[in-house]
N, CA, C and O atoms as a DFTB+ gen file, in Angstrom:
272 C
 N C O
     1  1      11.384     -10.104      30.862
     2  2      12.596     -10.034      29.658
     3  2      12.284      -8.983      28.601
     4  3      11.153      -8.927      28.118
     5  1      13.228      -8.167      28.236
     6  2      13.260      -7.150      27.350
     7  2      13.404      -7.630      25.876
     8  3      14.415      -8.278      25.607
     9  1      12.546      -7.392      24.948
    10  2      12.552      -7.468      23.607
    11  2      13.977      -7.027      23.068
    12  3      14.412      -5.987      23.564
    13  1      14.683      -7.600      22.224
    14  2      15.838      -6.884      21.538
    15  2      15.394      -6.099      20.362
    16  3      14.542      -6.458      19.549
    17  1      15.984      -5.118      20.358
    18  2      15.798      -3.884      19.341
    19  2      16.066      -4.623      17.902
    20  3      17.089      -5.283      17.723
    21  1      15.122      -4.470      16.948
    22  2      15.376      -4.983      15.806
    23  2      15.070      -3.797      14.560
    24  3      14.414      -2.766      14.714
    25  1      15.624      -4.178      13.516
    26  2      15.445      -3.310      12.252
    27  2      16.408      -2.285      12.324
    28  3      17.477      -2.488      12.900
    29  1      16.088      -1.004      11.701
    30  2      17.281      -0.023      11.491
    31  2      17.846       0.447      13.044
    32  3      19.042       0.694      13.199
    33  1      17.031       0.528      13.989
    34  2      17.175       1.039      15.173
    35  2      18.183       0.268      15.915
    36  3      18.781       0.743      16.879
    37  1      18.390      -1.038      15.423
    38  2      19.449      -1.857      16.265
    39  2      20.918      -1.393      15.838
    40  3      21.924      -1.839      16.389
    41  1      20.948      -0.439      14.785
    42  2      22.400      -0.058      14.441
    43  2      22.608       1.510      15.359
    44  3      23.699       2.067      15.236
    45  1      21.903       1.939      15.947
    46  2      21.935       2.880      16.715
    47  2      22.903       3.259      17.764
    48  3      23.313       4.419      17.806
    49  1      23.240       2.510      18.481
    50  2      24.280       2.383      19.434
    51  2      25.675       2.052      18.747
    52  3      26.682       2.408      19.358
    53  1      25.775       1.598      17.897
    54  2      27.166       1.618      17.151
    55  2      27.215       2.888      16.183
    56  3      28.355       3.206      15.843
    57  1      26.393       3.501      15.790
    58  2      26.390       4.702      15.040
    59  2      26.806       5.670      16.026
    60  3      27.834       6.292      15.757
    61  1      26.204       5.930      17.139
    62  2      26.508       6.840      18.203
    63  2      27.960       6.461      18.365
    64  3      28.799       7.302      18.045
    65  1      28.367       5.235      18.848
    66  2      29.874       5.051      19.285
    67  2      30.826       5.558      18.265
    68  3      31.646       6.433      18.541
    69  1      30.701       4.878      16.783
    70  2      31.514       5.201      16.102
    71  2      31.852       6.614      15.542
    72  3      32.971       7.109      15.412
    73  1      30.411       7.255      15.182
    74  2      30.558       8.395      14.712
    75  2      30.626       9.690      15.729
    76  3      30.928      10.832      15.384
    77  1      30.319       9.311      16.903
    78  2      30.374      10.634      17.947
    79  2      29.297      11.492      18.083
    80  3      29.527      12.452      18.820
    81  1      28.124      11.436      17.566
    82  2      27.151      12.034      17.464
    83  2      25.723      11.321      18.193
    84  3      25.552      10.153      17.844
    85  1      24.787      11.826      19.064
    86  2      23.618      11.104      19.086
    87  2      22.835      11.046      17.808
    88  3      22.858      11.788      16.826
    89  1      22.040       9.822      18.114
    90  2      21.218       9.474      16.806
    91  2      20.239      10.791      16.560
    92  3      19.984      11.201      15.428
    93  1      19.746      11.375      17.726
    94  2      18.899      12.584      17.099
    95  2      19.579      13.521      16.514
    96  3      18.898      14.170      15.720
    97  1      20.768      13.868      16.613
    98  2      21.580      14.967      15.951
    99  2      21.669      14.334      14.311
   100  3      21.385      15.011      13.323
   101  1      22.073      13.055      14.271
   102  2      22.081      12.595      13.029
   103  2      20.825      12.530      12.055
   104  3      20.896      12.609      10.829
   105  1      19.545      12.356      12.877
   106  2      18.254      12.470      12.160
   107  2      17.882      13.823      11.871
   108  3      17.232      14.106      10.864
   109  1      18.335      14.824      12.864
   110  2      18.105      16.305      12.291
   111  2      18.837      16.673      11.116
   112  3      18.380      17.406      10.238
   113  1      20.016      16.142      11.107
   114  2      20.883      16.521       9.858
   115  2      20.318      15.875       8.507
   116  3      20.399      16.427       7.409
   117  1      19.725      14.605       8.750
   118  2      19.038      13.966       7.447
   119  2      17.665      14.819       7.239
   120  3      17.296      15.192       6.126
   121  1      17.029      15.054       8.315
   122  2      15.841      16.030       8.090
   123  2      15.937      17.468       7.453
   124  3      15.085      17.964       6.715
   125  1      17.031      18.014       7.830
   126  2      17.439      19.271       7.375
   127  2      17.966      19.313       5.904
   128  3      17.954      20.358       5.254
   129  1      18.332      18.376       5.515
   130  2      19.005      18.281       4.094
   131  2      18.173      18.536       3.063
   132  3      16.993      18.187       3.089
   133  1      18.703      19.150       2.091
   134  2      17.430      19.473       0.847
   135  2      17.441      18.156       0.140
   136  3      16.658      18.241      -0.805
   137  1      17.895      17.188       0.186
   138  2      18.005      15.913      -0.186
   139  2      16.648      15.193       0.175
   140  3      16.324      15.233       1.361
   141  1      15.899      14.602      -0.626
   142  2      14.603      14.002      -0.265
   143  2      14.577      12.492      -0.556
   144  3      13.794      11.833       0.129
   145  1      15.347      11.827      -1.507
   146  2      15.521      10.556      -1.989
   147  2      16.223       9.628      -0.963
   148  3      17.180      10.137      -0.380
   149  1      15.947       8.529      -0.692
   150  2      16.437       7.499       0.266
   151  2      18.058       7.510      -0.096
   152  3      18.897       7.981       0.672
   153  1      18.344       6.965      -1.283
   154  2      19.880       6.632      -1.784
   155  2      20.493       8.003      -1.870
   156  3      21.691       8.064      -1.593
   157  1      19.905       9.056      -2.189
   158  2      20.643      10.422      -2.363
   159  2      21.239      10.690      -0.904
   160  3      22.410      10.996      -0.684
   161  1      20.322      10.537      -0.028
   162  2      20.655      10.744       1.430
   163  2      21.546       9.939       1.981
   164  3      22.439      10.442       2.663
   165  1      21.482       8.557       1.801
   166  2      22.486       7.539       1.927
   167  2      24.026       7.911       1.346
   168  3      25.044       7.809       2.030
   169  1      23.990       8.311       0.103
   170  2      25.319       8.741      -0.300
   171  2      25.875      10.050       0.373
   172  3      27.076      10.218       0.583
   173  1      25.034      10.835       0.648
   174  2      25.452      12.116       1.134
   175  2      26.018      11.727       2.640
   176  3      27.068      12.233       3.037
   177  1      25.397      10.964       3.312
   178  2      26.049      10.747       4.789
   179  2      27.403       9.994       4.312
   180  3      28.480      10.343       4.796
   181  1      27.331       8.999       3.394
   182  2      28.559       8.385       3.273
   183  2      29.874       9.318       2.766
   184  3      31.012       9.216       3.224
   185  1      29.464      10.196       1.774
   186  2      30.512      11.033       1.303
   187  2      30.683      12.299       2.019
   188  3      31.782      12.844       1.923
   189  1      29.670      12.910       2.796
   190  2      30.109      14.062       3.467
   191  2      30.459      13.882       4.864
   192  3      31.188      14.678       5.455
   193  1      29.878      12.697       5.482
   194  2      30.153      12.355       7.140
   195  2      30.859      11.122       7.362
   196  3      31.021      10.650       8.487
   197  1      31.393      10.455       6.024
   198  2      32.227       9.048       6.292
   199  2      31.674       8.061       6.859
   200  3      32.374       7.232       7.440
   201  1      30.336       7.947       6.809
   202  2      29.546       6.993       7.419
   203  2      29.445       5.616       6.419
   204  3      29.378       5.714       5.194
   205  1      29.445       4.386       7.107
   206  2      29.366       3.448       6.224
   207  2      28.105       3.204       5.721
   208  3      27.100       3.671       6.257
   209  1      28.064       2.292       4.425
   210  2      26.456       2.105       4.039
   211  2      25.421       1.754       4.860
   212  3      24.357       2.354       5.013
   213  1      25.907       0.448       5.531
   214  2      24.948      -0.195       6.531
   215  2      24.079       0.922       7.589
   216  3      22.870       0.992       7.808
   217  1      25.114       1.666       8.080
   218  2      24.707       2.625       9.136
   219  2      24.031       3.727       8.461
   220  3      23.072       4.146       9.109
   221  1      24.250       4.338       7.319
   222  2      23.764       5.264       6.665
   223  2      22.338       4.749       6.245
   224  3      21.368       5.416       6.606
   225  1      22.183       3.823       5.646
   226  2      20.996       3.208       5.393
   227  2      20.061       3.044       6.282
   228  3      18.868       3.309       6.138
   229  1      20.586       2.605       7.216
   230  2      19.708       2.100       8.655
   231  2      19.091       3.775       9.258
   232  3      17.980       3.858       9.781
   233  1      19.738       4.653       9.130
   234  2      19.433       5.778       9.629
   235  2      18.702       6.638       8.749
   236  3      17.883       7.393       9.274
   237  1      18.859       6.665       7.393
   238  2      17.856       7.083       6.556
   239  2      16.604       6.532       6.436
   240  3      15.640       7.276       6.255
   241  1      16.447       5.103       6.524
   242  2      15.374       4.356       6.594
   243  2      14.590       4.631       7.879
   244  3      13.378       4.754       7.705
   245  1      14.953       4.730       8.899
   246  2      14.385       5.093      10.266
   247  2      13.845       6.430      10.138
   248  3      12.660       6.634      10.401
   249  1      14.675       7.430       9.727
   250  2      14.232       8.895       9.529
   251  2      13.065       9.179       8.639
   252  3      12.178       9.994       8.891
   253  1      13.152       8.420       7.564
   254  2      12.225       8.660       6.488
   255  2      10.905       8.022       6.997
   256  3       9.865       8.658       6.820
   257  1      10.867       6.874       7.586
   258  2       9.740       6.050       8.006
   259  2       9.076       7.134       9.096
   260  3       7.857       7.276       9.000
   261  1       9.655       7.781       9.953
   262  2       9.040       8.552      10.915
   263  2       8.372       9.681      10.327
   264  3       7.416      10.108      10.975
   265  1       8.664      10.283       9.211
   266  2       7.791      11.161       8.462
   267  2       6.586      10.798       7.922
   268  3       5.825      11.644       7.453
   269  1       6.339       9.648       7.940
   270  2       5.079       9.060       6.995
   271  2       3.975       8.970       8.040
   272  3       2.856       8.567       7.723
C-alpha cells in the first residue's frame, strides 16, 4: 500500500493542473525571485501569477524548506 502524500506536496498535482506548469518550473521561479521572505513570495505568486493563497503558500513552504 502506498502512503498518501502529505503536507505542501499534496497540493502539487492540483497546482500543475490549474496553472499549467510543472511544479519544478514553479519552484525554479520561486528560487530565482529576488524576494526571500515567505509571505513576500506568496504575495508575488498571487499577484504576478494569479495563484491562490493555499497553492502559493504550499509551493513557497516546500521550496524554502529544500534550501535548508
